[in-house]
């Protein structure tokens, strides 16, 4: 069956360090992969999108990599700040599917001073 | 600039009651989605639509029905609510790339 897996355990890091979150998938041929941020009591907010033919994407302090051989995406936040504390979700849209967008379970990031 | 608006924000239902959740978007998006979010389960797709008049089943469609009579609206119906449908429901819309989410509806079925 198709699965999108993210580390369910919270990631705790110190302010200023780089946070790295992982998204693994099985039995998918994704057209592209997206990362979202979700704060408590709010809906997810789009951060970055990377296509299947792209290896890396950057936006300010954020970087996403996409390895279709390993079936894995890594999401990096450099120089992390307490305001980066949130749950981060990855989402996949498969090749050939009529725009069905499927999400992983999310990883909670806690950045401490 | 409203984006995606969900109505209502909170609701308590008794088992067996019915209700409709309304999602409205003002971005002229073709695609709309209904998800439920439960602790430890992430966002699970209930139903989605790729255009006005179309609907399709997602991962967890049982117990729910949807309609997309107008492009800007996507309705989620519960015909006979069950305690297992207690959840936070999110609607989203998309032009095919990034998705925009509503603020969520917290539904409790007692």
PDB file of N, CA and C in Angstrom, chain B residues 11-18 79-83 85 107-110:
ATOM      1  N   UNK B  11     -18.877  22.643  16.230  1.00  0.00           N
ATOM      2  CA  UNK B  11     -20.217  22.074  16.260  1.00  0.00           C
ATOM      3  C   UNK B  11     -20.203  20.834  17.135  1.00  0.00           C
ATOM      4  N   UNK B  12     -21.272  20.686  17.904  1.00  0.00           N
ATOM      5  CA  UNK B  12     -21.478  19.462  18.674  1.00  0.00           C
ATOM      6  C   UNK B  12     -22.744  18.799  18.144  1.00  0.00           C
ATOM      7  N   UNK B  13     -22.649  17.543  17.797  1.00  0.00           N
ATOM      8  CA  UNK B  13     -23.790  16.792  17.267  1.00  0.00           C
ATOM      9  C   UNK B  13     -24.083  15.597  18.154  1.00  0.00           C
ATOM     10  N   UNK B  14     -25.342  15.201  18.161  1.00  0.00           N
ATOM     11  CA  UNK B  14     -25.685  13.950  18.818  1.00  0.00           C
ATOM     12  C   UNK B  14     -25.589  12.821  17.786  1.00  0.00           C
ATOM     13  N   UNK B  15     -25.268  11.637  18.265  1.00  0.00           N
ATOM     14  CA  UNK B  15     -25.197  10.478  17.381  1.00  0.00           C
ATOM     15  C   UNK B  15     -26.491  10.336  16.598  1.00  0.00           C
ATOM     16  N   UNK B  16     -26.330  10.169  15.280  1.00  0.00           N
ATOM     17  CA  UNK B  16     -27.491  10.001  14.417  1.00  0.00           C
ATOM     18  C   UNK B  16     -27.961  11.289  13.750  1.00  0.00           C
ATOM     19  N   UNK B  17     -27.542  12.435  14.244  1.00  0.00           N
ATOM     20  CA  UNK B  17     -27.926  13.698  13.619  1.00  0.00           C
ATOM     21  C   UNK B  17     -27.152  13.895  12.323  1.00  0.00           C
ATOM     22  N   UNK B  18     -27.673  14.782  11.494  1.00  0.00           N
ATOM     23  CA  UNK B  18     -27.000  15.085  10.234  1.00  0.00           C
ATOM     24  C   UNK B  18     -26.546  16.536  10.246  1.00  0.00           C
ATOM     25  N   UNK B  79     -24.610  12.233   7.047  1.00  0.00           N
ATOM     26  CA  UNK B  79     -26.039  11.889   7.066  1.00  0.00           C
ATOM     27  C   UNK B  79     -26.486  11.395   8.432  1.00  0.00           C
ATOM     28  N   UNK B  80     -25.645  10.616   9.093  1.00  0.00           N
ATOM     29  CA  UNK B  80     -25.976  10.059  10.403  1.00  0.00           C
ATOM     30  C   UNK B  80     -24.686  10.008  11.219  1.00  0.00           C
ATOM     31  N   UNK B  81     -24.448  11.072  11.987  1.00  0.00           N
ATOM     32  CA  UNK B  81     -23.163  11.226  12.664  1.00  0.00           C
ATOM     33  C   UNK B  81     -22.902  10.113  13.672  1.00  0.00           C
ATOM     34  N   UNK B  82     -21.622   9.726  13.737  1.00  0.00           N
ATOM     35  CA  UNK B  82     -21.167   8.709  14.688  1.00  0.00           C
ATOM     36  C   UNK B  82     -20.015   9.273  15.512  1.00  0.00           C
ATOM     37  N   UNK B  83     -19.819   8.796  16.736  1.00  0.00           N
ATOM     38  CA  UNK B  83     -18.704   9.299  17.561  1.00  0.00           C
ATOM     39  C   UNK B  83     -17.347   9.193  16.865  1.00  0.00           C
ATOM     40  N   UNK B  85     -16.666  10.026  14.036  1.00  0.00           N
ATOM     41  CA  UNK B  85     -16.498  11.180  13.162  1.00  0.00           C
ATOM     42  C   UNK B  85     -16.117  12.441  13.921  1.00  0.00           C
ATOM     43  N   UNK B 107     -15.488  19.304  15.110  1.00  0.00           N
ATOM     44  CA  UNK B 107     -16.772  18.613  15.259  1.00  0.00           C
ATOM     45  C   UNK B 107     -16.657  17.557  16.342  1.00  0.00           C
ATOM     46  N   UNK B 108     -17.617  17.608  17.275  1.00  0.00           N
ATOM     47  CA  UNK B 108     -17.704  16.598  18.323  1.00  0.00           C
ATOM     48  C   UNK B 108     -19.040  15.891  18.204  1.00  0.00           C
ATOM     49  N   UNK B 109     -19.004  14.573  18.152  1.00  0.00           N
ATOM     50  CA  UNK B 109     -20.237  13.785  18.098  1.00  0.00           C
ATOM     51  C   UNK B 109     -20.360  13.025  19.412  1.00  0.00           C
ATOM     52  N   UNK B 110     -21.459  13.288  20.125  1.00  0.00           N
ATOM     53  CA  UNK B 110     -21.636  12.679  21.453  1.00  0.00           C
ATOM     54  C   UNK B 110     -22.733  11.618  21.422  1.00  0.00           C
TER      55      UNK B 110
END
